[in-house]
Amino acid sequence: VPAPPPGPLDFNGTKLVDDPEHPWMPLQPGDVRGPCPGLNTLASHGVSYLPRNGVATPVQMIQAVQEGFNMENFLARFTTYSAMLLDGNLVTDLLSIGAKTSLTGRDPPLPALAGGMHNHGTFEGDASLTRGDAFFGDNHSFNETLFEQFKDFSNRFGNGFYNLTVAAELRFHRIQQGIATNPQFSIAGFRHLTAYAEVTFPANLFVDGRREGCMKGQLDMLSAERFFRDMRFPPGFFRPAKPTATEGIDAVLAAHPVQPGANDGTSVDSFTVDESLGSLLDYCGFYTQFVNTTIRGLYPNPTGVLRKNLDMNLQFFFDSLSPGSNCTQVFPYGQP
Ligand code: HEM
Ligand code: MG
């Protein structure tokens, strides 16, 4: 039975998180890493954040992102339970931060994937800042060319730092790149939300919590390289000074608004708006379709333990929706 999610941190200020209890270690054979630089870093600093093999329970993941990065509790739960429902093994309560692996245990019946976070089109999606689109063959490894672009934009729009201004420009540019080069490009539904959320994280969560004044929210390129490439805290890193989420996301979207949508699958520059799975602009529409269409598509007919754990994870997910969003709960399998 999945344990209920942890609440907020007791001590929620800044502190040294690159400490002797959490030594960074290089990858060992069999360790799994993936498209999320935050989770990769926590796994590489070891088991009192995340197991080094890259496979964890939702409870471990929520604890880790709160403890290591001071990620705010609602966002930590929302992100974790959406990932668990899309990519995890609901029977064993385990989720891989990267490739599909037998470490998450025996698979539930198809079409459930339990594919881990490498799986394209569930959580992982197009237009990532430092990872390529799945169409080009690798959606999860650190991409040197894309990181050069990340630095170039940080130079041009942030005086050498990544900040929310850079986030707005690079987010828009990566979408335009995808539309122009990837016939299968998509930022519909959940990906519309995550694509905008993720570009705020480097400015909000990767910047040392002791930075004040004009250096707040300014990520230097050496620290960026440590997180994105080396999966490692900068030396002596302090987590953010207070619980932090996607602050600034509205301004990032407003700078260059793009609606949810996709290319047609066969030709580039064929982007069409598709609001059928909701978006950042239609949060409750997103929630309803996520549950009724996406999750139901993966689990059309759950029974036994699977059904029970699915209901519990759907409840945890509903409980994690943005406070104040007032979405109506939906029960795709009937009230548990
Ligand atoms: C991207 C999962 C927490 C920073 C991603 C992606 C996944 C993911 C699946 C790939 C999406 C894509 O770009 O295609 C999660 C889950 C979390 C979590 C389940 C649990 C709470 C964090 C935290 C941070 C973070 C705490 C920062 C401290 C990022 C960044 C990206 C990303 C910056 C974008 C990478 C890029 O565009 O190259 N995350 N994440 N994430 N995540 Fe996380
Ligand atoms: Mg991606």
JSON list of N, CA, C and O and ligand atoms in Angstrom, two decimals, residues 35-39 65 69 71 76 79-80 83 117 123-125 128-131 191 198 201-202 205-206 228, ligand 1:
[
{"chain": "A", "resi": 35, "resn": "PRO", "atom": "N", "xyz": [16.14, 12.47, -17.81]},
{"chain": "A", "resi": 35, "resn": "PRO", "atom": "CA", "xyz": [16.01, 13.81, -18.39]},
{"chain": "A", "resi": 35, "resn": "PRO", "atom": "C", "xyz": [15.88, 14.93, -17.36]},
{"chain": "A", "resi": 35, "resn": "PRO", "atom": "O", "xyz": [15.88, 16.10, -17.74]},
{"chain": "A", "resi": 36, "resn": "CYS", "atom": "N", "xyz": [15.79, 14.61, -16.06]},
{"chain": "A", "resi": 36, "resn": "CYS", "atom": "CA", "xyz": [15.61, 15.65, -15.04]},
{"chain": "A", "resi": 36, "resn": "CYS", "atom": "C", "xyz": [16.91, 15.91, -14.29]},
{"chain": "A", "resi": 36, "resn": "CYS", "atom": "O", "xyz": [17.37, 15.06, -13.51]},
{"chain": "A", "resi": 37, "resn": "PRO", "atom": "N", "xyz": [17.49, 17.08, -14.48]},
{"chain": "A", "resi": 37, "resn": "PRO", "atom": "CA", "xyz": [18.76, 17.37, -13.80]},
{"chain": "A", "resi": 37, "resn": "PRO", "atom": "C", "xyz": [18.62, 17.48, -12.29]},
{"chain": "A", "resi": 37, "resn": "PRO", "atom": "O", "xyz": [19.57, 17.20, -11.55]},
{"chain": "A", "resi": 38, "resn": "GLY", "atom": "N", "xyz": [17.43, 17.85, -11.80]},
{"chain": "A", "resi": 38, "resn": "GLY", "atom": "CA", "xyz": [17.21, 17.93, -10.36]},
{"chain": "A", "resi": 38, "resn": "GLY", "atom": "C", "xyz": [17.26, 16.56, -9.71]},
{"chain": "A", "resi": 38, "resn": "GLY", "atom": "O", "xyz": [17.99, 16.33, -8.74]},
{"chain": "A", "resi": 39, "resn": "LEU", "atom": "N", "xyz": [16.50, 15.62, -10.27]},
{"chain": "A", "resi": 39, "resn": "LEU", "atom": "CA", "xyz": [16.48, 14.26, -9.70]},
{"chain": "A", "resi": 39, "resn": "LEU", "atom": "C", "xyz": [17.81, 13.55, -9.93]},
{"chain": "A", "resi": 39, "resn": "LEU", "atom": "O", "xyz": [18.27, 12.81, -9.05]},
{"chain": "A", "resi": 65, "resn": "VAL", "atom": "N", "xyz": [13.23, 16.18, -2.99]},
{"chain": "A", "resi": 65, "resn": "VAL", "atom": "CA", "xyz": [13.20, 17.49, -3.65]},
{"chain": "A", "resi": 65, "resn": "VAL", "atom": "C", "xyz": [12.94, 18.61, -2.65]},
{"chain": "A", "resi": 65, "resn": "VAL", "atom": "O", "xyz": [13.38, 19.74, -2.85]},
{"chain": "A", "resi": 69, "resn": "PHE", "atom": "N", "xyz": [16.33, 20.67, -2.44]},
{"chain": "A", "resi": 69, "resn": "PHE", "atom": "CA", "xyz": [16.14, 21.88, -3.25]},
{"chain": "A", "resi": 69, "resn": "PHE", "atom": "C", "xyz": [15.08, 22.83, -2.69]},
{"chain": "A", "resi": 69, "resn": "PHE", "atom": "O", "xyz": [14.77, 23.84, -3.33]},
{"chain": "A", "resi": 71, "resn": "MET", "atom": "N", "xyz": [12.00, 22.49, -2.75]},
{"chain": "A", "resi": 71, "resn": "MET", "atom": "CA", "xyz": [10.84, 22.59, -3.63]},
{"chain": "A", "resi": 71, "resn": "MET", "atom": "C", "xyz": [9.59, 22.62, -2.75]},
{"chain": "A", "resi": 71, "resn": "MET", "atom": "O", "xyz": [9.48, 21.87, -1.77]},
{"chain": "A", "resi": 76, "resn": "ALA", "atom": "N", "xyz": [5.96, 19.70, -5.32]},
{"chain": "A", "resi": 76, "resn": "ALA", "atom": "CA", "xyz": [6.68, 18.43, -5.18]},
{"chain": "A", "resi": 76, "resn": "ALA", "atom": "C", "xyz": [5.72, 17.25, -5.31]},
{"chain": "A", "resi": 76, "resn": "ALA", "atom": "O", "xyz": [6.01, 16.27, -5.99]},
{"chain": "A", "resi": 79, "resn": "THR", "atom": "N", "xyz": [4.17, 17.12, -9.07]},
{"chain": "A", "resi": 79, "resn": "THR", "atom": "CA", "xyz": [5.14, 16.62, -10.05]},
{"chain": "A", "resi": 79, "resn": "THR", "atom": "C", "xyz": [5.38, 15.13, -9.85]},
{"chain": "A", "resi": 79, "resn": "THR", "atom": "O", "xyz": [5.41, 14.36, -10.81]},
{"chain": "A", "resi": 80, "resn": "THR", "atom": "N", "xyz": [5.53, 14.75, -8.60]},
{"chain": "A", "resi": 80, "resn": "THR", "atom": "CA", "xyz": [5.83, 13.35, -8.31]},
{"chain": "A", "resi": 80, "resn": "THR", "atom": "C", "xyz": [4.66, 12.43, -8.64]},
{"chain": "A", "resi": 80, "resn": "THR", "atom": "O", "xyz": [4.85, 11.38, -9.28]},
{"chain": "A", "resi": 83, "resn": "ALA", "atom": "N", "xyz": [4.19, 12.06, -12.37]},
{"chain": "A", "resi": 83, "resn": "ALA", "atom": "CA", "xyz": [5.21, 11.14, -12.91]},
{"chain": "A", "resi": 83, "resn": "ALA", "atom": "C", "xyz": [4.90, 9.69, -12.54]},
{"chain": "A", "resi": 83, "resn": "ALA", "atom": "O", "xyz": [5.03, 8.78, -13.36]},
{"chain": "A", "resi": 117, "resn": "MET", "atom": "N", "xyz": [11.11, 7.61, -16.54]},
{"chain": "A", "resi": 117, "resn": "MET", "atom": "CA", "xyz": [11.02, 8.99, -17.06]},
{"chain": "A", "resi": 117, "resn": "MET", "atom": "C", "xyz": [11.63, 9.18, -18.44]},
{"chain": "A", "resi": 117, "resn": "MET", "atom": "O", "xyz": [11.46, 10.25, -19.04]},
{"chain": "A", "resi": 123, "resn": "PHE", "atom": "N", "xyz": [5.49, 11.89, -19.49]},
{"chain": "A", "resi": 123, "resn": "PHE", "atom": "CA", "xyz": [5.97, 13.11, -18.82]},
{"chain": "A", "resi": 123, "resn": "PHE", "atom": "C", "xyz": [7.00, 13.79, -19.71]},
{"chain": "A", "resi": 123, "resn": "PHE", "atom": "O", "xyz": [6.88, 14.97, -20.05]},
{"chain": "A", "resi": 124, "resn": "GLU", "atom": "N", "xyz": [8.03, 13.04, -20.09]},
{"chain": "A", "resi": 124, "resn": "GLU", "atom": "CA", "xyz": [9.07, 13.63, -20.94]},
{"chain": "A", "resi": 124, "resn": "GLU", "atom": "C", "xyz": [8.45, 14.13, -22.23]},
{"chain": "A", "resi": 124, "resn": "GLU", "atom": "O", "xyz": [7.61, 13.47, -22.82]},
{"chain": "A", "resi": 125, "resn": "GLY", "atom": "N", "xyz": [8.91, 15.31, -22.68]},
{"chain": "A", "resi": 125, "resn": "GLY", "atom": "CA", "xyz": [8.38, 15.87, -23.91]},
{"chain": "A", "resi": 125, "resn": "GLY", "atom": "C", "xyz": [9.39, 16.72, -24.66]},
{"chain": "A", "resi": 125, "resn": "GLY", "atom": "O", "xyz": [10.56, 16.80, -24.27]},
{"chain": "A", "resi": 128, "resn": "SER", "atom": "N", "xyz": [12.89, 20.50, -24.62]},
{"chain": "A", "resi": 128, "resn": "SER", "atom": "CA", "xyz": [13.70, 20.62, -23.40]},
{"chain": "A", "resi": 128, "resn": "SER", "atom": "C", "xyz": [14.89, 21.52, -23.70]},
{"chain": "A", "resi": 128, "resn": "SER", "atom": "O", "xyz": [15.32, 21.64, -24.84]},
{"chain": "A", "resi": 129, "resn": "LEU", "atom": "N", "xyz": [15.43, 22.13, -22.65]},
{"chain": "A", "resi": 129, "resn": "LEU", "atom": "CA", "xyz": [16.50, 23.10, -22.87]},
{"chain": "A", "resi": 129, "resn": "LEU", "atom": "C", "xyz": [17.83, 22.44, -23.17]},
{"chain": "A", "resi": 129, "resn": "LEU", "atom": "O", "xyz": [18.61, 22.94, -23.99]},
{"chain": "A", "resi": 130, "resn": "THR", "atom": "N", "xyz": [18.12, 21.32, -22.49]},
{"chain": "A", "resi": 130, "resn": "THR", "atom": "CA", "xyz": [19.44, 20.69, -22.62]},
{"chain": "A", "resi": 130, "resn": "THR", "atom": "C", "xyz": [19.38, 19.25, -23.10]},
{"chain": "A", "resi": 130, "resn": "THR", "atom": "O", "xyz": [20.39, 18.55, -23.08]},
{"chain": "A", "resi": 131, "resn": "ARG", "atom": "N", "xyz": [18.20, 18.82, -23.48]},
{"chain": "A", "resi": 131, "resn": "ARG", "atom": "CA", "xyz": [18.02, 17.47, -24.01]},
{"chain": "A", "resi": 131, "resn": "ARG", "atom": "C", "xyz": [17.31, 17.58, -25.36]},
{"chain": "A", "resi": 131, "resn": "ARG", "atom": "O", "xyz": [16.44, 18.45, -25.53]},
{"chain": "A", "resi": 191, "resn": "ARG", "atom": "N", "xyz": [2.42, 18.55, -21.39]},
{"chain": "A", "resi": 191, "resn": "ARG", "atom": "CA", "xyz": [3.72, 19.10, -21.79]},
{"chain": "A", "resi": 191, "resn": "ARG", "atom": "C", "xyz": [3.69, 20.62, -21.87]},
{"chain": "A", "resi": 191, "resn": "ARG", "atom": "O", "xyz": [4.72, 21.26, -21.65]},
{"chain": "A", "resi": 198, "resn": "GLU", "atom": "N", "xyz": [9.38, 24.00, -16.19]},
{"chain": "A", "resi": 198, "resn": "GLU", "atom": "CA", "xyz": [10.78, 23.57, -16.10]},
{"chain": "A", "resi": 198, "resn": "GLU", "atom": "C", "xyz": [11.78, 24.68, -16.37]},
{"chain": "A", "resi": 198, "resn": "GLU", "atom": "O", "xyz": [12.88, 24.64, -15.82]},
{"chain": "A", "resi": 201, "resn": "PHE", "atom": "N", "xyz": [12.79, 26.49, -13.22]},
{"chain": "A", "resi": 201, "resn": "PHE", "atom": "CA", "xyz": [13.54, 25.80, -12.16]},
{"chain": "A", "resi": 201, "resn": "PHE", "atom": "C", "xyz": [15.01, 26.19, -12.08]},
{"chain": "A", "resi": 201, "resn": "PHE", "atom": "O", "xyz": [15.53, 26.38, -10.97]},
{"chain": "A", "resi": 202, "resn": "PRO", "atom": "N", "xyz": [15.72, 26.30, -13.20]},
{"chain": "A", "resi": 202, "resn": "PRO", "atom": "CA", "xyz": [17.13, 26.68, -13.04]},
{"chain": "A", "resi": 202, "resn": "PRO", "atom": "C", "xyz": [17.30, 28.03, -12.34]},
{"chain": "A", "resi": 202, "resn": "PRO", "atom": "O", "xyz": [18.22, 28.21, -11.54]},
{"chain": "A", "resi": 205, "resn": "LEU", "atom": "N", "xyz": [15.53, 27.24, -8.47]},
{"chain": "A", "resi": 205, "resn": "LEU", "atom": "CA", "xyz": [15.96, 26.15, -7.59]},
{"chain": "A", "resi": 205, "resn": "LEU", "atom": "C", "xyz": [17.45, 25.83, -7.65]},
{"chain": "A", "resi": 205, "resn": "LEU", "atom": "O", "xyz": [17.99, 25.21, -6.73]},
{"chain": "A", "resi": 206, "resn": "PHE", "atom": "N", "xyz": [18.11, 26.22, -8.75]},
{"chain": "A", "resi": 206, "resn": "PHE", "atom": "CA", "xyz": [19.55, 25.92, -8.89]},
{"chain": "A", "resi": 206, "resn": "PHE", "atom": "C", "xyz": [20.44, 27.08, -8.42]},
{"chain": "A", "resi": 206, "resn": "PHE", "atom": "O", "xyz": [21.65, 27.01, -8.55]},
{"chain": "A", "resi": 228, "resn": "PHE", "atom": "N", "xyz": [23.33, 20.34, -14.80]},
{"chain": "A", "resi": 228, "resn": "PHE", "atom": "CA", "xyz": [22.81, 19.73, -16.02]},
{"chain": "A", "resi": 228, "resn": "PHE", "atom": "C", "xyz": [23.70, 18.60, -16.53]},
{"chain": "A", "resi": 228, "resn": "PHE", "atom": "O", "xyz": [23.21, 17.59, -17.00]},
{"chain": "B", "resi": 1, "resn": "HEM", "atom": "C1", "xyz": [12.87, 18.15, -16.47]},
{"chain": "B", "resi": 1, "resn": "HEM", "atom": "C2", "xyz": [10.60, 15.02, -13.54]},
{"chain": "B", "resi": 1, "resn": "HEM", "atom": "C3", "xyz": [11.83, 17.74, -9.73]},
{"chain": "B", "resi": 1, "resn": "HEM", "atom": "C4", "xyz": [14.54, 20.52, -12.61]},
{"chain": "B", "resi": 1, "resn": "HEM", "atom": "C5", "xyz": [12.18, 17.04, -16.00]},
{"chain": "B", "resi": 1, "resn": "HEM", "atom": "C6", "xyz": [11.70, 15.95, -16.81]},
{"chain": "B", "resi": 1, "resn": "HEM", "atom": "C7", "xyz": [11.08, 15.07, -16.00]},
{"chain": "B", "resi": 1, "resn": "HEM", "atom": "C8", "xyz": [11.16, 15.60, -14.67]},
{"chain": "B", "resi": 1, "resn": "HEM", "atom": "C9", "xyz": [10.41, 13.76, -16.39]},
{"chain": "B", "resi": 1, "resn": "HEM", "atom": "C10", "xyz": [11.87, 15.85, -18.32]},
{"chain": "B", "resi": 1, "resn": "HEM", "atom": "C11", "xyz": [10.86, 16.68, -19.06]},
{"chain": "B", "resi": 1, "resn": "HEM", "atom": "C12", "xyz": [11.43, 17.17, -20.37]},
{"chain": "B", "resi": 1, "resn": "HEM", "atom": "O1", "xyz": [12.16, 18.19, -20.34]},
{"chain": "B", "resi": 1, "resn": "HEM", "atom": "O2", "xyz": [11.18, 16.55, -21.39]},
{"chain": "B", "resi": 1, "resn": "HEM", "atom": "C13", "xyz": [10.65, 15.54, -12.27]},
{"chain": "B", "resi": 1, "resn": "HEM", "atom": "C14", "xyz": [9.96, 15.00, -11.12]},
{"chain": "B", "resi": 1, "resn": "HEM", "atom": "C15", "xyz": [10.29, 15.76, -10.05]},
{"chain": "B", "resi": 1, "resn": "HEM", "atom": "C16", "xyz": [11.22, 16.79, -10.52]},
{"chain": "B", "resi": 1, "resn": "HEM", "atom": "C17", "xyz": [9.05, 13.78, -11.13]},
{"chain": "B", "resi": 1, "resn": "HEM", "atom": "C18", "xyz": [9.78, 15.54, -8.66]},
{"chain": "B", "resi": 1, "resn": "HEM", "atom": "C19", "xyz": [9.34, 16.49, -7.89]},
{"chain": "B", "resi": 1, "resn": "HEM", "atom": "C20", "xyz": [12.76, 18.67, -10.16]},
{"chain": "B", "resi": 1, "resn": "HEM", "atom": "C21", "xyz": [13.52, 19.54, -9.31]},
{"chain": "B", "resi": 1, "resn": "HEM", "atom": "C22", "xyz": [14.29, 20.33, -10.14]},
{"chain": "B", "resi": 1, "resn": "HEM", "atom": "C23", "xyz": [13.99, 19.94, -11.50]},
{"chain": "B", "resi": 1, "resn": "HEM", "atom": "C24", "xyz": [13.47, 19.55, -7.78]},
{"chain": "B", "resi": 1, "resn": "HEM", "atom": "C25", "xyz": [15.29, 21.37, -9.82]},
{"chain": "B", "resi": 1, "resn": "HEM", "atom": "C26", "xyz": [15.85, 21.48, -8.65]},
{"chain": "B", "resi": 1, "resn": "HEM", "atom": "C27", "xyz": [14.23, 20.18, -13.91]},
{"chain": "B", "resi": 1, "resn": "HEM", "atom": "C28", "xyz": [14.68, 20.93, -15.06]},
{"chain": "B", "resi": 1, "resn": "HEM", "atom": "C29", "xyz": [14.19, 20.25, -16.18]},
{"chain": "B", "resi": 1, "resn": "HEM", "atom": "C30", "xyz": [13.45, 19.09, -15.68]},
{"chain": "B", "resi": 1, "resn": "HEM", "atom": "C31", "xyz": [15.53, 22.19, -15.07]},
{"chain": "B", "resi": 1, "resn": "HEM", "atom": "C32", "xyz": [14.36, 20.65, -17.65]},
{"chain": "B", "resi": 1, "resn": "HEM", "atom": "C33", "xyz": [15.62, 20.07, -18.24]},
{"chain": "B", "resi": 1, "resn": "HEM", "atom": "C34", "xyz": [15.84, 20.59, -19.64]},
{"chain": "B", "resi": 1, "resn": "HEM", "atom": "O3", "xyz": [14.98, 21.29, -20.17]},
{"chain": "B", "resi": 1, "resn": "HEM", "atom": "O4", "xyz": [16.88, 20.27, -20.22]},
{"chain": "B", "resi": 1, "resn": "HEM", "atom": "N1", "xyz": [11.86, 16.79, -14.69]},
{"chain": "B", "resi": 1, "resn": "HEM", "atom": "N2", "xyz": [11.39, 16.62, -11.87]},
{"chain": "B", "resi": 1, "resn": "HEM", "atom": "N3", "xyz": [13.07, 18.91, -11.48]},
{"chain": "B", "resi": 1, "resn": "HEM", "atom": "N4", "xyz": [13.49, 19.11, -14.31]},
{"chain": "B", "resi": 1, "resn": "HEM", "atom": "FE1", "xyz": [12.55, 17.80, -13.09]}
]
